[in-house]
Short mmCIF file of N, CA and C in Angstrom, two decimals:
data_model
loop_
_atom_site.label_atom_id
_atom_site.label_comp_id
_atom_site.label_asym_id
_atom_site.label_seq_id
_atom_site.Cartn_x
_atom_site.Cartn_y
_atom_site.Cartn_z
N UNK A 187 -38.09 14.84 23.58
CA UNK A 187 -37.59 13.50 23.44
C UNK A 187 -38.29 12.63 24.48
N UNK A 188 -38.81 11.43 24.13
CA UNK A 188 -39.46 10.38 24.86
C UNK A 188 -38.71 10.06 25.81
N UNK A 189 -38.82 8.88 27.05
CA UNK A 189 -38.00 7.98 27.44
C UNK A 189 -37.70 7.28 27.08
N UNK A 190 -37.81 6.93 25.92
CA UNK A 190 -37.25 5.67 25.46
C UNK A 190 -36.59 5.72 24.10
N UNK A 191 -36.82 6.97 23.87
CA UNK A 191 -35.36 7.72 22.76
C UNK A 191 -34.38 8.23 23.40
N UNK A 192 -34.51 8.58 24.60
CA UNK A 192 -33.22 9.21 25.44
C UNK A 192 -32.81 7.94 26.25
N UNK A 193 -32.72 7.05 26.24
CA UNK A 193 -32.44 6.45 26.70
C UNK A 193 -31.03 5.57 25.19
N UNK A 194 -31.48 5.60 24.41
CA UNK A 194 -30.16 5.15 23.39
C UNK A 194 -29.14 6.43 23.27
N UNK A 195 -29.50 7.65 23.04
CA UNK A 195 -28.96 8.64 22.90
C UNK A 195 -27.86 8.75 24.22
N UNK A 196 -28.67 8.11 25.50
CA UNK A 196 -27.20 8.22 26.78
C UNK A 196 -26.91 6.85 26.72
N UNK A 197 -27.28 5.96 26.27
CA UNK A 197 -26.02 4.96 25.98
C UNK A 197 -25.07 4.99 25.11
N UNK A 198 -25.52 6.20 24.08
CA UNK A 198 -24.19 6.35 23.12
C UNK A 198 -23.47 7.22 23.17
N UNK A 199 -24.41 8.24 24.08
CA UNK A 199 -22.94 9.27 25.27
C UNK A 199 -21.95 8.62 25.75
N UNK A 200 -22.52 7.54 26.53
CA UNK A 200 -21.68 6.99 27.76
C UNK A 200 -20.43 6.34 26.72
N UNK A 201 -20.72 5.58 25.50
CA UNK A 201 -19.56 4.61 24.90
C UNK A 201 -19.50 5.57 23.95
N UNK A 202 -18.17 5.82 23.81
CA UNK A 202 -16.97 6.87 22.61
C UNK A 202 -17.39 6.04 22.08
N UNK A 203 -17.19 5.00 21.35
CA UNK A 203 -17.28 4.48 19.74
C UNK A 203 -18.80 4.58 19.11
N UNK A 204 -19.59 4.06 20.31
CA UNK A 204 -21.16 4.61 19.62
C UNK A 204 -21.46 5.68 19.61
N UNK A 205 -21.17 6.80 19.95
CA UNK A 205 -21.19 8.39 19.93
C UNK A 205 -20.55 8.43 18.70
N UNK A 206 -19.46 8.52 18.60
CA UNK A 206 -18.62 8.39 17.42
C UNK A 206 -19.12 8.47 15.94
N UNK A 207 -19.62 6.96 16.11
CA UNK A 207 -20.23 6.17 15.02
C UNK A 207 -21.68 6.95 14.49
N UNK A 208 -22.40 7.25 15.83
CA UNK A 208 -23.78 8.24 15.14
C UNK A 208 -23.30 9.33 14.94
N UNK A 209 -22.65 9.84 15.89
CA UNK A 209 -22.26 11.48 14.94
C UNK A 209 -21.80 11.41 13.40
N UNK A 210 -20.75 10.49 12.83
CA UNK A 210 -20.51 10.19 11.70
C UNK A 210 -21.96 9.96 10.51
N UNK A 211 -22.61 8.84 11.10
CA UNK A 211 -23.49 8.31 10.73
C UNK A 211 -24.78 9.73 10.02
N UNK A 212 -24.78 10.51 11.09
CA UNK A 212 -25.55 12.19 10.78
C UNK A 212 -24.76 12.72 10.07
N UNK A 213 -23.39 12.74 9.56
CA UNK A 213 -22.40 13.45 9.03
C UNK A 213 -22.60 13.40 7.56
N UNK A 214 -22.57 11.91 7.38
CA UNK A 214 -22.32 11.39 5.71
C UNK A 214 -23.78 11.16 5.72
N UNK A 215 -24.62 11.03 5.60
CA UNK A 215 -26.22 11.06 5.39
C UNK A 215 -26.52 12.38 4.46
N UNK A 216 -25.91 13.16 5.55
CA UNK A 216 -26.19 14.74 4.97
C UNK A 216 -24.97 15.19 3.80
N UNK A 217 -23.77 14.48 3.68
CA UNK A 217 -22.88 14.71 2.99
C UNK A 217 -22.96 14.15 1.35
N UNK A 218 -23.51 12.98 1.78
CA UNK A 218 -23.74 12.47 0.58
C UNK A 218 -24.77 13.57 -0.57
N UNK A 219 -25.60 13.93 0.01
CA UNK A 219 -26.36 14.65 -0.71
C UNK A 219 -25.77 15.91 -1.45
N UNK A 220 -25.11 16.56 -0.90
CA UNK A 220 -24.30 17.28 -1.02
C UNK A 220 -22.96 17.11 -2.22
N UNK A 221 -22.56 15.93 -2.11
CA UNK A 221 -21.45 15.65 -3.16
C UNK A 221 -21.99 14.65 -4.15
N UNK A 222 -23.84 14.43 -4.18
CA UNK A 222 -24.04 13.06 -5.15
C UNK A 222 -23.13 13.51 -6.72
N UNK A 223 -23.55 15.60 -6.93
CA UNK A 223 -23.74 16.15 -7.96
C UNK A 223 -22.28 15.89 -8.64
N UNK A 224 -21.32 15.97 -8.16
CA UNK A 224 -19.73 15.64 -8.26
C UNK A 224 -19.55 14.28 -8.65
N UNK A 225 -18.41 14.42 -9.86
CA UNK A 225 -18.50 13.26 -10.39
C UNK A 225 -17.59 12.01 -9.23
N UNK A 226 -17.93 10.82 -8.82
CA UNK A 226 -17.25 10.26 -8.57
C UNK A 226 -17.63 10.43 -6.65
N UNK A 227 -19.28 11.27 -6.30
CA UNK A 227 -19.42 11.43 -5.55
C UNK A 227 -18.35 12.21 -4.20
N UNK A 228 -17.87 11.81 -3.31
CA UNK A 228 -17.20 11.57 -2.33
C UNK A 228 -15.65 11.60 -2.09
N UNK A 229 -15.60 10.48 -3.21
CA UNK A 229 -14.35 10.27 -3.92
C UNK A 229 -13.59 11.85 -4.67
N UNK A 230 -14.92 11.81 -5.41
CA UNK A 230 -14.36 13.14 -6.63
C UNK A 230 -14.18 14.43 -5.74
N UNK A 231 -14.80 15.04 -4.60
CA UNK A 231 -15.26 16.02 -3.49
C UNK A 231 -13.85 15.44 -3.04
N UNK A 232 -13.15 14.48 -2.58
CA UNK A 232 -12.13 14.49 -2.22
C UNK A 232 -11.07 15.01 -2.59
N UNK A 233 -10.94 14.49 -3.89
CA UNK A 233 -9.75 14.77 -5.17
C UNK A 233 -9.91 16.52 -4.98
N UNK A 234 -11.28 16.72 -4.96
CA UNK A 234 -10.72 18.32 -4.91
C UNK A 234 -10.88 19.27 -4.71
N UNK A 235 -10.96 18.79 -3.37
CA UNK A 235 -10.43 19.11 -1.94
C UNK A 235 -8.83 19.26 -1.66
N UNK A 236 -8.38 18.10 -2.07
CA UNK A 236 -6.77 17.97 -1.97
C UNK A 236 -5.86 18.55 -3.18
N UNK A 237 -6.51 18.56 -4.31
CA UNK A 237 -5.93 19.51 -5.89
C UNK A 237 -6.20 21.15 -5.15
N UNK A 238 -6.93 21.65 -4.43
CA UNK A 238 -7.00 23.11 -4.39
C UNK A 238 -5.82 23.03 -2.77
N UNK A 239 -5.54 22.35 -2.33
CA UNK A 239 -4.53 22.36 -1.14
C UNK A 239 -3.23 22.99 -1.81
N UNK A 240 -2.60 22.34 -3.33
CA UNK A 240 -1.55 22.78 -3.96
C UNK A 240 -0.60 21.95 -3.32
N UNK A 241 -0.30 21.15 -1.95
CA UNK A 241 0.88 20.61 -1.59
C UNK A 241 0.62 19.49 -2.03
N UNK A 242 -0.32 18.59 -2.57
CA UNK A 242 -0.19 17.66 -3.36
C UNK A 242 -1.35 16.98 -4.41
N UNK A 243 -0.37 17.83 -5.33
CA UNK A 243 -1.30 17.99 -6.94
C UNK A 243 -0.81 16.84 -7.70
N UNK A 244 0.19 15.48 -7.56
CA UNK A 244 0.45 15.16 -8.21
C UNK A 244 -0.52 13.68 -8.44
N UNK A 245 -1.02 13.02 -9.38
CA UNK A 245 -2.23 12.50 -9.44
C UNK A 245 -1.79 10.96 -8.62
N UNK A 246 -0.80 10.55 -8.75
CA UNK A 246 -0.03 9.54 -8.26
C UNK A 246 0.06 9.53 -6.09
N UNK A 247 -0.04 11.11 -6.30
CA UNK A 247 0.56 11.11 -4.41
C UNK A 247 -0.91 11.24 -3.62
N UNK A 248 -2.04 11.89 -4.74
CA UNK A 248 -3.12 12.65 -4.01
C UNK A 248 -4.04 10.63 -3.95
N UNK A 249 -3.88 10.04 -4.79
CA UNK A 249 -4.35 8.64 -5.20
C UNK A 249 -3.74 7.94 -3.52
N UNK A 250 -2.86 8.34 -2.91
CA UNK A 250 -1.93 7.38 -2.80
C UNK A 250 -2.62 7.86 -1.26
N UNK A 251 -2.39 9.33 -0.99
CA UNK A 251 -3.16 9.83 0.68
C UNK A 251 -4.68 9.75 0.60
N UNK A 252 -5.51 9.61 -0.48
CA UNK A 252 -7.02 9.04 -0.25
C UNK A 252 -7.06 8.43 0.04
N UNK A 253 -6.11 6.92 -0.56
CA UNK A 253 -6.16 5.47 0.08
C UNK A 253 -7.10 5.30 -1.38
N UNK A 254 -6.92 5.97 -2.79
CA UNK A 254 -7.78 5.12 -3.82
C UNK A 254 -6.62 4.55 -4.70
N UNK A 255 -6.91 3.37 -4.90
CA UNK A 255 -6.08 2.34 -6.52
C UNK A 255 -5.85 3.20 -7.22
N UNK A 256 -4.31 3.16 -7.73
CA UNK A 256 -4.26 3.83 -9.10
C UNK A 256 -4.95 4.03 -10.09
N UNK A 257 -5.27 2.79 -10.26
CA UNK A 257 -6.57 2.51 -11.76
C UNK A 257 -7.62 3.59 -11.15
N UNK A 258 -8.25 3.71 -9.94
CA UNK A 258 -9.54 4.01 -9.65
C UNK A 258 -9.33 5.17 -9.99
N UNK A 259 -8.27 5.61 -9.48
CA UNK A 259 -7.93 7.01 -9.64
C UNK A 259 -8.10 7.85 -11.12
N UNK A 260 -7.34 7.13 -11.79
CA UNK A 260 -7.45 7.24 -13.31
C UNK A 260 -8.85 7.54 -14.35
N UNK A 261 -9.37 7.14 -13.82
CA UNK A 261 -10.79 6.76 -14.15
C UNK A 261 -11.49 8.06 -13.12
N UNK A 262 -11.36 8.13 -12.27
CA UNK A 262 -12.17 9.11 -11.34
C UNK A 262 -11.49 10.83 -11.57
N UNK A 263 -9.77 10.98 -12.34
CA UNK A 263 -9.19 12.15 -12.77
C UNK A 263 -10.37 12.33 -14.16
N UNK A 264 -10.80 10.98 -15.06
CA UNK A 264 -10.64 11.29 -16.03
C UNK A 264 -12.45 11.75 -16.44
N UNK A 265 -13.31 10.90 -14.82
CA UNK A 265 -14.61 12.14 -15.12
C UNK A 265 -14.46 13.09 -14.62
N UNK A 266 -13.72 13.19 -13.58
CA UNK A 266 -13.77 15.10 -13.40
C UNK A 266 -13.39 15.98 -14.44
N UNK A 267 -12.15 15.47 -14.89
CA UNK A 267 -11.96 16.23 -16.33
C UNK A 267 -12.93 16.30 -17.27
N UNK A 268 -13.67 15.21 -17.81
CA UNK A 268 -14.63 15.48 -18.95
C UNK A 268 -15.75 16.73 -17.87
N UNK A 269 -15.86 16.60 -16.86
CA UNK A 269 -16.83 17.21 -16.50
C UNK A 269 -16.09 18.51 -16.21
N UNK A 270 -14.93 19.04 -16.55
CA UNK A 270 -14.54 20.62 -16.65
C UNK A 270 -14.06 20.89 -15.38
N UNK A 271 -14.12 19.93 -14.43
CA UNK A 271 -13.53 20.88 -13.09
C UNK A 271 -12.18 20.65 -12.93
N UNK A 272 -11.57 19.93 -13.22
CA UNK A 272 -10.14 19.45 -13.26
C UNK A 272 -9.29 19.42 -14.62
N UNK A 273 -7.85 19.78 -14.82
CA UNK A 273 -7.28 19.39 -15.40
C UNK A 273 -5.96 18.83 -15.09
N UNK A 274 -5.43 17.92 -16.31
CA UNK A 274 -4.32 17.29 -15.75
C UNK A 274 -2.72 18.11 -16.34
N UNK A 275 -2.17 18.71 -15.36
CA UNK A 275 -0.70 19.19 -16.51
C UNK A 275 0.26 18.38 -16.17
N UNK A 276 1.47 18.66 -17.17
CA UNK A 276 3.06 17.62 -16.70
C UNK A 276 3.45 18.39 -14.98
N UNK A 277 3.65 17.84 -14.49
CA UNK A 277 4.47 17.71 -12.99
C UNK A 277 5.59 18.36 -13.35
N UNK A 278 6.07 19.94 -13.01
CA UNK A 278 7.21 20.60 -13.56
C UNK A 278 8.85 19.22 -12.17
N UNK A 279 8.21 18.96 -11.89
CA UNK A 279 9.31 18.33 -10.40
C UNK A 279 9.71 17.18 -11.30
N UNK A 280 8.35 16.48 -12.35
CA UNK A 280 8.98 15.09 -12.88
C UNK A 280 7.89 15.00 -14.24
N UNK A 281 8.98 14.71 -15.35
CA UNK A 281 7.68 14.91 -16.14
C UNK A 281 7.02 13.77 -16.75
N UNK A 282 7.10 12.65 -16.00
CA UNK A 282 6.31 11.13 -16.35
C UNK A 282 5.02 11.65 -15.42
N UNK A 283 5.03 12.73 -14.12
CA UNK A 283 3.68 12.60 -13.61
C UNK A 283 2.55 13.56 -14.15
N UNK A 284 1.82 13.40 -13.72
CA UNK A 284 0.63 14.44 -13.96
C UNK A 284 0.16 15.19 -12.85
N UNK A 285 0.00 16.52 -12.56
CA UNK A 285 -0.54 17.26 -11.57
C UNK A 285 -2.41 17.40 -11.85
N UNK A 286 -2.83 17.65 -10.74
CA UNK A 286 -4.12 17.53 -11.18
C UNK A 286 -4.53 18.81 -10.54
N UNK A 287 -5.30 19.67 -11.49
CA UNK A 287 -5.19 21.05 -11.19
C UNK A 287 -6.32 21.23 -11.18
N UNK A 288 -7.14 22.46 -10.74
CA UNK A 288 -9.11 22.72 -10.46
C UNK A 288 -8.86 23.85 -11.48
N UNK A 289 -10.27 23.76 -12.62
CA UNK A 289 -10.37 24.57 -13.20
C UNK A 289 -11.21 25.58 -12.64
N UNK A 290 -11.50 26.48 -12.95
CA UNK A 290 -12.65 28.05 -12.10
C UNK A 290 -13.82 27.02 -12.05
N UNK A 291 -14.34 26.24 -13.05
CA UNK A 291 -15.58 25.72 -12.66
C UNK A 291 -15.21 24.48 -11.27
N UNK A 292 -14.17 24.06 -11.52
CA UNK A 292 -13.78 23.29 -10.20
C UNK A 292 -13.70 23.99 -8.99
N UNK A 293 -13.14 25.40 -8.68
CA UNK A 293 -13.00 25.88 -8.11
C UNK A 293 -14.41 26.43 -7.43
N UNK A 294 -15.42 26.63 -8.16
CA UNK A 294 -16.38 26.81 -7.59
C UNK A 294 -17.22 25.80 -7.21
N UNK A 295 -17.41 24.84 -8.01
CA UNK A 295 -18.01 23.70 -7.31
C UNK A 295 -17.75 23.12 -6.36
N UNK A 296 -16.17 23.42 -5.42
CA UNK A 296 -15.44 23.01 -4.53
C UNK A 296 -16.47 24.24 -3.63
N UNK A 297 -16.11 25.07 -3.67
CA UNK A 297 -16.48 26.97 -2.81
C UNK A 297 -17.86 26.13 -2.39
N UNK A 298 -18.78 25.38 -3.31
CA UNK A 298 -20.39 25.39 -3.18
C UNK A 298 -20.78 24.07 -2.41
N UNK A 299 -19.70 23.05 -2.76
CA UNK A 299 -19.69 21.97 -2.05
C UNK A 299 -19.38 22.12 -0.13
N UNK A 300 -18.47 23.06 -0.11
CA UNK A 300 -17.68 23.34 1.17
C UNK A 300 -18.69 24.02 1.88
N UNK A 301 -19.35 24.82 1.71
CA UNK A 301 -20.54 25.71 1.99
C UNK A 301 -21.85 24.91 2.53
N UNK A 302 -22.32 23.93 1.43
CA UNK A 302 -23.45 23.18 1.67
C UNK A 302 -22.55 22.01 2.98
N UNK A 303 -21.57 21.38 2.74
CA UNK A 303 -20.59 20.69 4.05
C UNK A 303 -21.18 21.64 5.26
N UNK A 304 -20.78 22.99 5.22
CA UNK A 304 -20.57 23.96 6.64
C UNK A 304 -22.13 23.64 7.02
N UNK A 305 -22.98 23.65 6.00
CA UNK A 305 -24.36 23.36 6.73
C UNK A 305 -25.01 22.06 7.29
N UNK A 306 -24.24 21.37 7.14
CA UNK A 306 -24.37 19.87 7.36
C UNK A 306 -23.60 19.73 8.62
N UNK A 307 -22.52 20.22 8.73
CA UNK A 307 -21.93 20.25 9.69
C UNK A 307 -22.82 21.15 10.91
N UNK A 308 -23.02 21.80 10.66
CA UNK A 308 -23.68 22.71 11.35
C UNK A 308 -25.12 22.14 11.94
N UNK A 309 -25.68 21.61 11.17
CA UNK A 309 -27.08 20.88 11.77
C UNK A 309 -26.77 19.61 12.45
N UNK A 310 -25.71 18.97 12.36
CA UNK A 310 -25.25 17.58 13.06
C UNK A 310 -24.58 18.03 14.25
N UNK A 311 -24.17 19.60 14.81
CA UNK A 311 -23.73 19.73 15.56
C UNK A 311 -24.23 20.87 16.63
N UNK A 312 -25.97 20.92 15.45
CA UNK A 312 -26.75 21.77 16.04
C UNK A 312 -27.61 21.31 17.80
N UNK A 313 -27.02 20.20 18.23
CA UNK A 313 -27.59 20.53 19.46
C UNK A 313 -26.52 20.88 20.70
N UNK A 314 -25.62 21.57 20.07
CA UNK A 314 -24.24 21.71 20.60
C UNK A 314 -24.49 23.45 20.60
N UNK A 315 -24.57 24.49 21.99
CA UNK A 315 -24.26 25.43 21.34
C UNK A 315 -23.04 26.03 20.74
N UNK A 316 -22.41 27.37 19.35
CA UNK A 316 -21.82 27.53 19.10
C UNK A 316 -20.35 27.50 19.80
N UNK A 317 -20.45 27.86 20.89
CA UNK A 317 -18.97 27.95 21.64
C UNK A 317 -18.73 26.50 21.68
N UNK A 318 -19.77 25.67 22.31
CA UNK A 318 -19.68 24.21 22.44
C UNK A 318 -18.93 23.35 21.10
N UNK A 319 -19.89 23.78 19.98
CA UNK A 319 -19.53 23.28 18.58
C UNK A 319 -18.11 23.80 18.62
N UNK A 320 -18.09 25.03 18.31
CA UNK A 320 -15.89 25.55 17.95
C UNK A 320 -15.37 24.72 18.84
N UNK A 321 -15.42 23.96 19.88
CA UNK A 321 -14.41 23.68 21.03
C UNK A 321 -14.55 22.39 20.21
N UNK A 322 -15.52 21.52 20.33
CA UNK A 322 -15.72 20.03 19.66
C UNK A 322 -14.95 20.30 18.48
N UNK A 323 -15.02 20.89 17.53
CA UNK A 323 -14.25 20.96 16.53
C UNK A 323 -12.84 21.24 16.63
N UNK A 324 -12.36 22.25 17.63
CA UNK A 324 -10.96 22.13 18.08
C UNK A 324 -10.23 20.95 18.62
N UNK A 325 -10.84 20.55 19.37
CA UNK A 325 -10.46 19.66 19.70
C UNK A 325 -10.43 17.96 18.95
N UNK A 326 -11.61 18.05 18.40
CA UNK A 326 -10.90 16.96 17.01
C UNK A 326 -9.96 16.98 16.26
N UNK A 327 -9.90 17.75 15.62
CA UNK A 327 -8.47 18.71 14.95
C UNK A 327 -7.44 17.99 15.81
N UNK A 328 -7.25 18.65 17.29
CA UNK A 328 -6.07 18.41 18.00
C UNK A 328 -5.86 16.81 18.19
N UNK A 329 -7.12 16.28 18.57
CA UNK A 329 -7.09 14.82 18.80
C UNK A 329 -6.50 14.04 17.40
N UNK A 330 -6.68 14.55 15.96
CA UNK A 330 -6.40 13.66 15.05
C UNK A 330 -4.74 13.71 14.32
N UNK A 331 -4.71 15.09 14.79
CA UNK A 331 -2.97 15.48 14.63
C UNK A 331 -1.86 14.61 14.69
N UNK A 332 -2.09 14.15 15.87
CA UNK A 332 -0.85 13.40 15.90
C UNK A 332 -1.17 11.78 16.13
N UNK A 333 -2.02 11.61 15.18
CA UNK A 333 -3.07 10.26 14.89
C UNK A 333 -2.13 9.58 13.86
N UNK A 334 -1.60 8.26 14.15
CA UNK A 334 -1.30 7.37 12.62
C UNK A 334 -1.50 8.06 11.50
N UNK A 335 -1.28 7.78 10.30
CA UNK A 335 -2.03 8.27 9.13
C UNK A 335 -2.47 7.35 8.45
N UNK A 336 -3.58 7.21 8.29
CA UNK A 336 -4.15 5.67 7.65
C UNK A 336 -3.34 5.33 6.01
N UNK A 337 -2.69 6.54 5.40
CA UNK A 337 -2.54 6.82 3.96
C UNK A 337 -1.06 7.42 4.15
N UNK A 338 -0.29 7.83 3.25
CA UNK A 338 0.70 8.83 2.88
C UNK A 338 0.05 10.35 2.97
N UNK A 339 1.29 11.15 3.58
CA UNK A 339 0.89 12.52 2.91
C UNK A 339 1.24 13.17 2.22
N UNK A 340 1.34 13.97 2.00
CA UNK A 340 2.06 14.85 0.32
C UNK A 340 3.09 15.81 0.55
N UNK A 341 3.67 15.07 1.64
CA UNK A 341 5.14 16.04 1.69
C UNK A 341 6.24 15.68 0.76
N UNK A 342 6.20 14.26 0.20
CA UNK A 342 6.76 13.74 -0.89
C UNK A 342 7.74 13.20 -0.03
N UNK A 343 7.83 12.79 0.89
CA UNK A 343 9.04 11.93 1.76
C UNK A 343 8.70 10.43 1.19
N UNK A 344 7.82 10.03 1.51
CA UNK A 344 7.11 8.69 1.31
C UNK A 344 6.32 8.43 0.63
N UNK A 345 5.97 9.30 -0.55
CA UNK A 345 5.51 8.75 -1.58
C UNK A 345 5.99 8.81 -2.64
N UNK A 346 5.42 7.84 -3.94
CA UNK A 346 6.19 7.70 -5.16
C UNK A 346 5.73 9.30 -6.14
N UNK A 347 6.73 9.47 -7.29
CA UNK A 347 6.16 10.27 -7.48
C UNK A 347 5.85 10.08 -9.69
N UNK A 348 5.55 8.86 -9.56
CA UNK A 348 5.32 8.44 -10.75
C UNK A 348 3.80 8.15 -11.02
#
């Protein structure tokens, strides 16, 4: 590294939000690529992500902790479905909702998505050695725990379930 590339790199040591912001910035660069293949990109890699969790399958609650519009939602259940990785069943808890369930091909495209993630993750955190990386990662974890929640979560306290 030059002097005058290390020189931005320790100004964005020194300030948390610009550290922050480039680590992210290396995060989704490499992520995107990774989830273009998924319908709905990012979005869709989300949905199911949170359908294989099982604590909230219902299409209304999982819409509601992404932080996506109902409508969007609707529309983003209904290419994953044409595209085979998802299906929608009645909500045995209520039967106006819909659960949104991963089919085996969902299930693996999730397994392949998560995998190519671990490597992305892994090269954005490759100048970290391994012990270094597990601790950074523990400790985000711990730091975001007991963080606001920008969204609802799917314990069904506070969200609708229509």
């Amino acid at each position: 590294m030059t002097e005058t590339t290390a020189q931005p790199a320790q100004a964005a040591a020194g300030d948390f939000g610009q550290a922050l912001s480039a680590l992210l910035r290396r995060y989704l660069e490499g992520a995107r690529d990774v989830v273009d293949d998924v319908p709905g990109g990012p979005r869709g890699f989300q949905v199911l992500s949170v359908s294989s969790e099982g604590a909230c399958s219902n299409q209304a609650t999982i819409a509601q902790r992404l932080g996506i519009d109902r409508t969007v939602m609707t529309y983003l259940v209904d290419d994953l479905e044409r595209a085979g990785l998802v299906e929608r069943r009645p909500d045995p808890a209520d039967r106006r909702a819909r659960q949104v369930v991963l089919t085996s091909r969902g299930e693996t495209v999730l397994a392949q998505s998560q995998e190519r993630l671990g490597e992305v993750e892994r090269a954005v955190l490759g100048g970290l050695p391994e012990d270094d990386a597990e601790t950074f990662r523990t400790l985000l974890g711990r730091a975001v725990v007991d963080a606001p929640a920008d969204h609802g979560t799917c314990d069904g306290a506070d969200l609708p379930t229509c």
